[in-house]
Amino acid sequence: MKKSFPLSKVYGLLETGPVALITTSRKGRPDVMTQSWHTMMEFEPPLVGCVIAAPSLSFDNLKATKECVINVPTRELAAKVVKCGSTSGRKVDKFQAFGLTAVPASRVAAPLIAECYASLECKLVDARMAGKYNFFVLEVIAAWVDSSRKDPRTLHHRGFGRFMVAGPSIKLPSKMK
Amino acid sequence: MKKSFPLSKVYGLLETGPVALITTSRKGRPDVMTQSWHTMMEFEPPLVGCVIAAPSLSFDNLKATKECVINVPTRELAAKVVKCGSTSGRKVDKFQAFGLTAVPASRVAAPLIAECYASLECKLVDARMAGKYNFFVLEVIAAWVDSSRKDPRTLHHRGFGRFMVAGPSIKLPSKMK
């Protein structure tokens, strides 16, 4: 079960580079895309930069609604992650086709994905680089995490359906935030 | 041993989100910083967006020289990664202090780190978002990888010295690049 998660800790979820399922919603119709090109840009409020390719429905939805949710799936969702990355929301209702459960978010119209380990509600704050690079700056305004999972087996894309699965954690004495 | 690596495959190295050691060099003096906030932005030529904080020597060096190298360390370098992330190059020669070997690059003045699994020579192509977000767009112009390591145990920062270590790879049928 996902619970509310402090915004100040969100960076620790994304800086490991997990593949994401990004949801948008427009005119009551939700969509989801698979995405690996994102980076933290600020700790708090958490800013996330991400590339969403221009011909996609997600690009159009994000530009129009200025909202999305970054969902973080784990190992058992790998086949659905690939399916969401290989089809267009213009042709398929991916939630229905691939058995993903859309749950209402608290502050945006785009849905959380129930099956995902973490879900980050975002609003678009800077689209200056959308034209040249398809690059958007998002602010995370609400976060939901299943904190009972200490070492979530997130997926990390290496290209052409090959993924590294998150291994164990190590802890070193560090002054780094 | 690292060998020349095709630029078209570089994205597969970075989209998993490994912690990076970014080197710069100015007036013959190399520096290195630890960095996790980066994302691919284009396949080919490979573009990488990354955040390099403003008060750092690396920020000054990158702005001045418009060059750097993104090096990807693995598990055995974890202690050095933390040390490089906890000190300033203004006070310490980190190569000497932490036992890292600077090797000349082919196309930039910043050095490759011999101990790292991969090294990507980069030139700065867009600093438009450096003022507001410390965000730089880099083009990878030469890449060196130890391709004998099939499942490199890269490090993925979770905050405060905690790292996820890359686990095994899985492969699914996929139309995704």
mmCIF file of C-alpha atoms in Angstrom:
data_model
loop_
_atom_site.group_PDB
_atom_site.id
_atom_site.type_symbol
_atom_site.label_atom_id
_atom_site.label_comp_id
_atom_site.label_asym_id
_atom_site.label_seq_id
_atom_site.Cartn_x
_atom_site.Cartn_y
_atom_site.Cartn_z
ATOM 1 C CA MET A 1 0.000 0.000 0.000
ATOM 2 C CA LYS A 2 1.340 3.407 -0.992
ATOM 3 C CA LYS A 3 1.358 6.195 1.586
ATOM 4 C CA SER A 4 2.097 9.892 1.382
ATOM 5 C CA PHE A 5 5.857 10.458 1.106
ATOM 6 C CA PRO A 6 7.837 13.606 2.048
ATOM 7 C CA LEU A 7 8.748 15.760 -0.940
ATOM 8 C CA SER A 8 12.204 16.350 0.532
ATOM 9 C CA LYS A 9 13.053 12.652 -0.004
ATOM 10 C CA VAL A 10 11.732 12.274 -3.546
ATOM 11 C CA TYR A 11 15.184 12.663 -5.130
ATOM 12 C CA GLY A 12 16.268 9.337 -3.617
ATOM 13 C CA LEU A 13 13.569 7.587 -5.661
ATOM 14 C CA LEU A 14 14.541 8.997 -9.033
ATOM 15 C CA GLU A 15 18.294 9.534 -8.983
ATOM 16 C CA THR A 16 18.881 5.798 -9.275
ATOM 17 C CA GLY A 17 17.478 6.055 -12.811
ATOM 18 C CA PRO A 18 14.448 3.714 -12.752
ATOM 19 C CA VAL A 19 12.327 3.273 -15.845
ATOM 20 C CA ALA A 20 9.090 5.204 -15.335
ATOM 21 C CA LEU A 21 5.492 4.884 -16.447
ATOM 22 C CA ILE A 22 4.291 8.433 -17.014
ATOM 23 C CA THR A 23 0.551 8.994 -16.982
ATOM 24 C CA THR A 24 -1.379 11.928 -18.416
ATOM 25 C CA SER A 25 -5.104 12.541 -18.808
ATOM 26 C CA ARG A 26 -7.057 14.784 -21.129
ATOM 27 C CA LYS A 27 -10.797 15.075 -21.549
ATOM 28 C CA GLY A 28 -11.263 12.183 -19.128
ATOM 29 C CA ARG A 29 -9.077 9.820 -21.142
ATOM 30 C CA PRO A 30 -5.926 8.629 -19.371
ATOM 31 C CA ASP A 31 -2.752 7.507 -21.151
ATOM 32 C CA VAL A 32 0.554 5.974 -20.046
ATOM 33 C CA MET A 33 4.006 5.867 -21.624
ATOM 34 C CA THR A 34 7.295 4.173 -20.749
ATOM 35 C CA GLN A 35 10.169 6.537 -20.098
ATOM 36 C CA SER A 36 13.802 6.361 -18.972
ATOM 37 C CA TRP A 37 15.122 9.823 -19.807
ATOM 38 C CA HIS A 38 14.657 11.830 -16.631
ATOM 39 C CA THR A 39 16.844 13.497 -14.025
ATOM 40 C CA MET A 40 16.438 15.264 -10.717
ATOM 41 C CA MET A 41 17.127 19.003 -11.034
ATOM 42 C CA GLU A 42 16.424 20.299 -7.509
ATOM 43 C CA PHE A 43 15.959 18.755 -4.056
ATOM 44 C CA GLU A 44 13.040 20.789 -2.708
ATOM 45 C CA PRO A 45 10.644 21.554 -4.094
ATOM 46 C CA PRO A 46 11.656 18.512 -6.132
ATOM 47 C CA LEU A 47 12.169 19.359 -9.779
ATOM 48 C CA VAL A 48 12.479 16.622 -12.404
ATOM 49 C CA GLY A 49 13.595 17.149 -15.989
ATOM 50 C CA CYS A 50 12.310 14.658 -18.509
ATOM 51 C CA VAL A 51 12.247 14.015 -22.233
ATOM 52 C CA ILE A 52 8.882 13.104 -23.747
ATOM 53 C CA ALA A 53 9.040 12.620 -27.505
ATOM 54 C CA ALA A 54 7.077 15.070 -29.605
ATOM 55 C CA PRO A 55 4.832 12.890 -31.769
ATOM 56 C CA SER A 56 3.405 11.054 -28.752
ATOM 57 C CA LEU A 57 -0.016 11.455 -27.164
ATOM 58 C CA SER A 58 1.782 12.019 -23.834
ATOM 59 C CA PHE A 59 3.615 15.022 -25.301
ATOM 60 C CA ASP A 60 0.325 16.537 -26.499
ATOM 61 C CA ASN A 61 -1.420 15.796 -23.203
ATOM 62 C CA LEU A 62 1.390 17.258 -21.085
ATOM 63 C CA LYS A 63 1.567 20.420 -23.185
ATOM 64 C CA ALA A 64 -2.213 20.870 -22.990
ATOM 65 C CA THR A 65 -2.891 19.969 -19.337
ATOM 66 C CA LYS A 66 0.503 20.847 -17.752
ATOM 67 C CA GLU A 67 0.164 17.822 -15.460
ATOM 68 C CA CYS A 68 1.373 14.236 -15.262
ATOM 69 C CA VAL A 69 2.266 11.469 -12.808
ATOM 70 C CA ILE A 70 5.645 9.707 -12.756
ATOM 71 C CA ASN A 71 5.024 6.116 -11.638
ATOM 72 C CA VAL A 72 7.901 3.770 -10.747
ATOM 73 C CA PRO A 73 7.296 0.093 -11.605
ATOM 74 C CA THR A 74 9.291 -2.895 -10.348
ATOM 75 C CA ARG A 75 10.434 -6.245 -11.732
ATOM 76 C CA GLU A 76 7.059 -7.990 -11.854
ATOM 77 C CA LEU A 77 5.712 -5.293 -14.190
ATOM 78 C CA ALA A 78 8.496 -5.668 -16.792
ATOM 79 C CA ALA A 79 6.278 -7.141 -19.529
ATOM 80 C CA LYS A 80 3.724 -4.354 -19.096
ATOM 81 C CA VAL A 81 6.484 -1.729 -19.158
ATOM 82 C CA VAL A 82 7.609 -3.023 -22.555
ATOM 83 C CA LYS A 83 4.053 -3.128 -23.876
ATOM 84 C CA CYS A 84 3.402 0.467 -22.767
ATOM 85 C CA GLY A 85 6.631 1.474 -24.522
ATOM 86 C CA SER A 86 5.775 -0.297 -27.777
ATOM 87 C CA THR A 87 2.268 1.042 -28.444
ATOM 88 C CA SER A 88 0.613 4.406 -28.938
ATOM 89 C CA GLY A 89 -2.167 5.726 -26.731
ATOM 90 C CA ARG A 90 -3.705 7.112 -29.889
ATOM 91 C CA LYS A 91 -4.628 3.561 -30.885
ATOM 92 C CA VAL A 92 -4.943 1.636 -27.616
ATOM 93 C CA ASP A 93 -6.354 2.209 -24.137
ATOM 94 C CA LYS A 94 -3.218 0.867 -22.484
ATOM 95 C CA PHE A 95 -4.744 0.610 -19.000
ATOM 96 C CA GLN A 96 -7.431 -1.736 -20.257
ATOM 97 C CA ALA A 97 -5.277 -3.576 -22.799
ATOM 98 C CA PHE A 98 -2.402 -4.318 -20.404
ATOM 99 C CA GLY A 99 -4.243 -4.613 -17.089
ATOM 100 C CA LEU A 100 -3.011 -1.520 -15.268
ATOM 101 C CA THR A 101 -5.218 0.069 -12.602
ATOM 102 C CA ALA A 102 -5.732 3.834 -12.774
ATOM 103 C CA VAL A 103 -6.304 5.367 -9.322
ATOM 104 C CA PRO A 104 -7.324 9.013 -8.849
ATOM 105 C CA ALA A 105 -4.465 11.302 -7.834
ATOM 106 C CA SER A 106 -4.839 13.969 -5.145
ATOM 107 C CA ARG A 107 -3.829 17.108 -7.027
ATOM 108 C CA VAL A 108 -3.724 16.327 -10.760
ATOM 109 C CA ALA A 109 -6.115 14.765 -13.257
ATOM 110 C CA ALA A 110 -3.579 12.175 -14.451
ATOM 111 C CA PRO A 111 -3.979 8.899 -12.546
ATOM 112 C CA LEU A 112 -1.645 7.003 -10.236
ATOM 113 C CA ILE A 113 -0.940 3.417 -11.308
ATOM 114 C CA ALA A 114 -1.946 1.138 -8.431
ATOM 115 C CA GLU A 115 0.553 -1.593 -9.360
ATOM 116 C CA CYS A 116 3.576 0.752 -9.201
ATOM 117 C CA TYR A 117 5.875 1.050 -6.181
ATOM 118 C CA ALA A 118 5.882 4.873 -6.238
ATOM 119 C CA SER A 119 3.804 7.614 -7.868
ATOM 120 C CA LEU A 120 4.776 11.273 -8.101
ATOM 121 C CA GLU A 121 2.139 13.863 -8.994
ATOM 122 C CA CYS A 122 3.708 16.606 -11.110
ATOM 123 C CA LYS A 123 2.890 19.938 -12.649
ATOM 124 C CA LEU A 124 4.777 21.363 -15.609
ATOM 125 C CA VAL A 125 6.838 24.393 -14.587
ATOM 126 C CA ASP A 126 9.114 25.032 -17.587
ATOM 127 C CA ALA A 127 8.624 24.055 -21.228
ATOM 128 C CA ARG A 128 11.353 26.324 -22.605
ATOM 129 C CA MET A 129 13.321 23.377 -23.952
ATOM 130 C CA ALA A 130 10.323 21.394 -25.207
ATOM 131 C CA GLY A 131 10.655 22.718 -28.733
ATOM 132 C CA LYS A 132 14.306 21.900 -29.287
ATOM 133 C CA TYR A 133 14.810 18.835 -27.039
ATOM 134 C CA ASN A 134 11.324 17.588 -26.043
ATOM 135 C CA PHE A 135 12.541 18.425 -22.537
ATOM 136 C CA PHE A 136 10.153 19.426 -19.741
ATOM 137 C CA VAL A 137 10.842 20.597 -16.182
ATOM 138 C CA LEU A 138 8.290 19.178 -13.742
ATOM 139 C CA GLU A 139 7.689 19.971 -10.083
ATOM 140 C CA VAL A 140 6.616 17.085 -7.868
ATOM 141 C CA ILE A 141 3.702 18.372 -5.785
ATOM 142 C CA ALA A 142 2.586 15.125 -4.101
ATOM 143 C CA ALA A 143 4.309 11.761 -3.669
ATOM 144 C CA TRP A 144 3.024 8.266 -2.810
ATOM 145 C CA VAL A 145 5.341 5.387 -1.979
ATOM 146 C CA ASP A 146 5.034 1.848 -0.674
ATOM 147 C CA SER A 147 7.673 2.364 2.015
ATOM 148 C CA SER A 148 7.429 -1.246 3.178
ATOM 149 C CA ARG A 149 9.601 -2.160 0.192
ATOM 150 C CA LYS A 150 13.119 -1.334 1.310
ATOM 151 C CA ASP A 151 15.041 -2.501 -1.757
ATOM 152 C CA PRO A 152 12.510 -2.147 -4.584
ATOM 153 C CA ARG A 153 13.571 -4.133 -7.653
ATOM 154 C CA THR A 154 13.233 -1.224 -10.052
ATOM 155 C CA LEU A 155 13.973 -1.661 -13.766
ATOM 156 C CA HIS A 156 16.754 0.216 -15.553
ATOM 157 C CA HIS A 157 16.654 0.132 -19.340
ATOM 158 C CA ARG A 158 19.778 -0.721 -21.334
ATOM 159 C CA GLY A 159 18.145 -0.649 -24.763
ATOM 160 C CA PHE A 160 16.035 -3.032 -26.901
ATOM 161 C CA GLY A 161 14.090 -4.635 -24.064
ATOM 162 C CA ARG A 162 17.159 -5.339 -21.939
ATOM 163 C CA PHE A 163 16.861 -4.130 -18.357
ATOM 164 C CA MET A 164 19.148 -4.125 -15.364
ATOM 165 C CA VAL A 165 17.153 -5.108 -12.279
ATOM 166 C CA ALA A 166 18.039 -3.176 -9.122
ATOM 167 C CA GLY A 167 20.331 -5.182 -6.852
ATOM 168 C CA PRO A 168 21.056 -4.845 -3.128
ATOM 169 C CA SER A 169 21.807 -1.590 -1.321
ATOM 170 C CA ILE A 170 25.083 -0.659 0.323
ATOM 171 C CA LYS A 171 25.659 2.175 2.787
ATOM 172 C CA LEU A 172 28.845 4.176 3.146
ATOM 173 C CA PRO A 173 29.680 6.947 5.592
ATOM 174 C CA SER A 174 29.068 10.099 3.552
ATOM 175 C CA LYS A 175 28.642 13.836 3.778
ATOM 176 C CA MET A 176 26.769 13.820 0.453
ATOM 177 C CA LYS A 177 23.081 14.590 0.552
ATOM 178 C CA MET B 1 40.701 -2.433 -20.840
ATOM 179 C CA LYS B 2 38.480 0.218 -22.350
ATOM 180 C CA LYS B 3 38.013 0.313 -26.110
ATOM 181 C CA SER B 4 36.349 2.763 -28.449
ATOM 182 C CA PHE B 5 32.556 2.397 -28.264
ATOM 183 C CA PRO B 6 29.956 3.374 -30.897
ATOM 184 C CA LEU B 7 28.223 6.666 -30.159
ATOM 185 C CA SER B 8 24.901 5.172 -31.265
ATOM 186 C CA LYS B 9 24.966 2.837 -28.233
ATOM 187 C CA VAL B 10 25.940 5.356 -25.575
ATOM 188 C CA TYR B 11 22.368 5.844 -24.344
ATOM 189 C CA GLY B 12 22.328 2.276 -23.018
ATOM 190 C CA LEU B 13 25.156 3.172 -20.633
ATOM 191 C CA LEU B 14 23.511 6.210 -19.082
ATOM 192 C CA GLU B 15 19.772 5.598 -19.107
ATOM 193 C CA THR B 16 20.109 3.130 -16.245
ATOM 194 C CA GLY B 17 21.050 6.102 -14.032
ATOM 195 C CA PRO B 18 24.547 5.227 -12.785
ATOM 196 C CA VAL B 19 26.389 7.602 -10.479
ATOM 197 C CA ALA B 20 29.062 9.370 -12.528
ATOM 198 C CA LEU B 21 32.483 10.830 -11.894
ATOM 199 C CA ILE B 22 32.671 13.930 -14.055
ATOM 200 C CA THR B 23 36.124 15.241 -14.863
ATOM 201 C CA THR B 24 37.098 18.698 -16.051
ATOM 202 C CA SER B 25 40.479 20.330 -16.595
ATOM 203 C CA ARG B 26 41.540 23.951 -16.670
ATOM 204 C CA LYS B 27 45.022 25.383 -16.971
ATOM 205 C CA GLY B 28 46.470 21.871 -16.763
ATOM 206 C CA ARG B 29 44.746 21.094 -13.460
ATOM 207 C CA PRO B 30 42.204 18.279 -13.575
ATOM 208 C CA ASP B 31 39.270 17.938 -11.189
ATOM 209 C CA VAL B 32 36.577 15.313 -10.583
ATOM 210 C CA MET B 33 33.124 15.463 -9.019
ATOM 211 C CA THR B 34 30.480 12.873 -8.132
ATOM 212 C CA GLN B 35 27.182 13.307 -9.934
ATOM 213 C CA SER B 36 23.854 11.484 -10.235
ATOM 214 C CA TRP B 37 21.616 14.063 -11.881
ATOM 215 C CA HIS B 38 21.888 13.339 -15.583
ATOM 216 C CA THR B 39 19.638 12.120 -18.391
ATOM 217 C CA MET B 40 19.925 11.152 -22.018
ATOM 218 C CA MET B 41 18.284 13.721 -24.314
ATOM 219 C CA GLU B 42 19.002 12.347 -27.793
ATOM 220 C CA PHE B 43 20.200 9.025 -29.251
ATOM 221 C CA GLU B 44 22.636 10.213 -31.923
ATOM 222 C CA PRO B 45 24.595 12.292 -31.724
ATOM 223 C CA PRO B 46 24.178 11.382 -28.049
ATOM 224 C CA LEU B 47 23.092 14.343 -25.961
ATOM 225 C CA VAL B 48 23.210 14.232 -22.170
ATOM 226 C CA GLY B 49 21.630 16.773 -19.847
ATOM 227 C CA CYS B 50 23.237 17.152 -16.447
ATOM 228 C CA VAL B 51 23.066 19.306 -13.354
ATOM 229 C CA ILE B 52 26.366 20.589 -11.979
ATOM 230 C CA ALA B 53 25.945 22.812 -8.939
ATOM 231 C CA ALA B 54 27.000 26.421 -9.321
ATOM 232 C CA PRO B 55 29.480 26.978 -6.514
ATOM 233 C CA SER B 56 31.644 24.025 -7.554
ATOM 234 C CA LEU B 57 34.991 24.072 -9.325
ATOM 235 C CA SER B 58 33.475 21.705 -11.917
ATOM 236 C CA PHE B 59 30.790 24.291 -12.751
ATOM 237 C CA ASP B 60 33.438 26.976 -13.272
ATOM 238 C CA ASN B 61 35.658 24.634 -15.304
ATOM 239 C CA LEU B 62 32.805 23.445 -17.533
ATOM 240 C CA LYS B 63 31.607 26.999 -18.187
ATOM 241 C CA ALA B 64 35.141 28.120 -19.033
ATOM 242 C CA THR B 65 36.410 25.170 -21.093
ATOM 243 C CA LYS B 66 33.091 23.818 -22.486
ATOM 244 C CA GLU B 67 34.432 20.270 -22.086
ATOM 245 C CA CYS B 68 34.195 17.395 -19.631
ATOM 246 C CA VAL B 69 34.294 13.600 -19.382
ATOM 247 C CA ILE B 70 31.492 11.511 -17.848
ATOM 248 C CA ASN B 71 33.111 8.465 -16.237
ATOM 249 C CA VAL B 72 31.039 5.538 -14.941
ATOM 250 C CA PRO B 73 32.461 3.787 -11.856
ATOM 251 C CA THR B 74 31.434 0.386 -10.485
ATOM 252 C CA ARG B 75 31.025 -1.218 -7.039
ATOM 253 C CA GLU B 76 34.714 -1.451 -6.124
ATOM 254 C CA LEU B 77 35.083 2.328 -6.450
ATOM 255 C CA ALA B 78 32.228 3.166 -4.032
ATOM 256 C CA ALA B 79 34.451 4.614 -1.299
ATOM 257 C CA LYS B 80 36.234 6.855 -3.805
ATOM 258 C CA VAL B 81 32.921 7.975 -5.282
ATOM 259 C CA VAL B 82 31.806 9.158 -1.840
ATOM 260 C CA LYS B 83 35.132 10.902 -1.190
ATOM 261 C CA CYS B 84 34.936 12.735 -4.537
ATOM 262 C CA GLY B 85 31.407 13.813 -3.626
ATOM 263 C CA SER B 86 32.338 15.081 -0.171
ATOM 264 C CA THR B 87 35.316 17.343 -0.980
ATOM 265 C CA SER B 88 36.001 20.381 -3.127
ATOM 266 C CA GLY B 89 38.564 20.445 -5.911
ATOM 267 C CA ARG B 90 39.369 23.959 -4.767
ATOM 268 C CA LYS B 91 41.065 22.467 -1.690
ATOM 269 C CA VAL B 92 42.167 18.990 -2.742
ATOM 270 C CA ASP B 93 43.758 17.321 -5.774
ATOM 271 C CA LYS B 94 41.254 14.477 -5.694
ATOM 272 C CA PHE B 95 43.148 12.277 -8.171
ATOM 273 C CA GLN B 96 46.200 12.256 -5.929
ATOM 274 C CA ALA B 97 44.315 12.221 -2.627
ATOM 275 C CA PHE B 98 41.986 9.343 -3.514
ATOM 276 C CA GLY B 99 44.188 7.309 -5.882
ATOM 277 C CA LEU B 100 42.405 7.828 -9.194
ATOM 278 C CA THR B 101 44.399 7.615 -12.440
ATOM 279 C CA ALA B 102 43.915 10.433 -14.967
ATOM 280 C CA VAL B 103 44.434 9.223 -18.542
ATOM 281 C CA PRO B 104 44.544 11.635 -21.514
ATOM 282 C CA ALA B 105 41.317 11.757 -23.526
ATOM 283 C CA SER B 106 41.291 11.797 -27.335
ATOM 284 C CA ARG B 107 39.329 14.975 -28.047
ATOM 285 C CA VAL B 108 39.041 16.993 -24.831
ATOM 286 C CA ALA B 109 41.478 18.270 -22.208
ATOM 287 C CA ALA B 110 39.567 16.696 -19.311
ATOM 288 C CA PRO B 111 40.980 13.256 -18.440
ATOM 289 C CA LEU B 112 39.463 9.788 -18.549
ATOM 290 C CA ILE B 113 39.582 7.919 -15.223
ATOM 291 C CA ALA B 114 41.420 4.638 -15.805
ATOM 292 C CA GLU B 115 39.605 2.798 -13.002
ATOM 293 C CA CYS B 116 36.122 3.518 -14.418
ATOM 294 C CA TYR B 117 34.159 1.038 -16.535
ATOM 295 C CA ALA B 118 33.180 3.679 -19.141
ATOM 296 C CA SER B 119 34.313 7.188 -20.094
ATOM 297 C CA LEU B 120 32.419 9.579 -22.359
ATOM 298 C CA GLU B 121 34.206 12.614 -23.789
ATOM 299 C CA CYS B 122 31.780 15.545 -23.996
ATOM 300 C CA LYS B 123 31.552 19.069 -25.287
ATOM 301 C CA LEU B 124 29.083 21.605 -23.939
ATOM 302 C CA VAL B 125 26.438 22.438 -26.551
ATOM 303 C CA ASP B 126 23.778 24.368 -24.606
ATOM 304 C CA ALA B 127 24.112 26.339 -21.376
ATOM 305 C CA ARG B 128 20.769 28.148 -21.673
ATOM 306 C CA MET B 129 19.472 26.577 -18.476
ATOM 307 C CA ALA B 130 22.729 26.846 -16.522
ATOM 308 C CA GLY B 131 21.704 30.104 -14.868
ATOM 309 C CA LYS B 132 18.355 28.992 -13.527
ATOM 310 C CA TYR B 133 18.875 25.241 -12.980
ATOM 311 C CA ASN B 134 22.656 24.586 -13.182
ATOM 312 C CA PHE B 135 21.631 22.419 -16.144
ATOM 313 C CA PHE B 136 23.971 21.774 -19.088
ATOM 314 C CA VAL B 137 23.381 19.942 -22.370
ATOM 315 C CA LEU B 138 26.454 17.945 -23.412
ATOM 316 C CA GLU B 139 27.215 16.107 -26.641
ATOM 317 C CA VAL B 140 29.200 12.890 -26.337
ATOM 318 C CA ILE B 141 31.905 13.057 -29.020
ATOM 319 C CA ALA B 142 33.964 9.975 -28.100
ATOM 320 C CA ALA B 143 33.204 6.962 -25.905
ATOM 321 C CA TRP B 144 35.413 4.331 -24.244
ATOM 322 C CA VAL B 145 33.998 1.231 -22.596
ATOM 323 C CA ASP B 146 35.327 -1.996 -21.114
ATOM 324 C CA SER B 147 32.947 -4.173 -23.116
ATOM 325 C CA SER B 148 34.224 -7.366 -21.488
ATOM 326 C CA ARG B 149 32.064 -6.474 -18.477
ATOM 327 C CA LYS B 150 28.578 -7.568 -19.484
ATOM 328 C CA ASP B 151 26.708 -6.735 -16.291
ATOM 329 C CA PRO B 152 28.745 -3.909 -14.785
ATOM 330 C CA ARG B 153 27.901 -3.386 -11.110
ATOM 331 C CA THR B 154 27.248 0.318 -11.420
ATOM 332 C CA LEU B 155 26.258 2.404 -8.386
ATOM 333 C CA HIS B 156 22.927 4.211 -8.109
ATOM 334 C CA HIS B 157 22.649 6.789 -5.359
ATOM 335 C CA ARG B 158 19.635 6.804 -3.007
ATOM 336 C CA GLY B 159 20.850 9.626 -0.766
ATOM 337 C CA PHE B 160 23.268 10.041 2.172
ATOM 338 C CA GLY B 161 25.834 7.471 1.063
ATOM 339 C CA ARG B 162 23.282 4.761 0.336
ATOM 340 C CA PHE B 163 23.626 3.179 -3.089
ATOM 341 C CA MET B 164 21.735 0.530 -5.004
ATOM 342 C CA VAL B 165 24.229 -1.763 -6.742
ATOM 343 C CA ALA B 166 23.219 -2.867 -10.239
ATOM 344 C CA GLY B 167 21.764 -6.364 -10.244
ATOM 345 C CA PRO B 168 21.359 -8.896 -13.062
ATOM 346 C CA SER B 169 20.007 -8.130 -16.520
ATOM 347 C CA ILE B 170 16.794 -9.449 -17.999
ATOM 348 C CA LYS B 171 15.782 -9.374 -21.657
ATOM 349 C CA LEU B 172 12.235 -9.095 -22.973
ATOM 350 C CA PRO B 173 10.972 -9.097 -26.559
ATOM 351 C CA SER B 174 10.562 -5.409 -27.342
ATOM 352 C CA LYS B 175 10.057 -2.915 -30.123
ATOM 353 C CA MET B 176 11.511 -0.161 -27.904
ATOM 354 C CA LYS B 177 14.879 1.219 -28.871
#
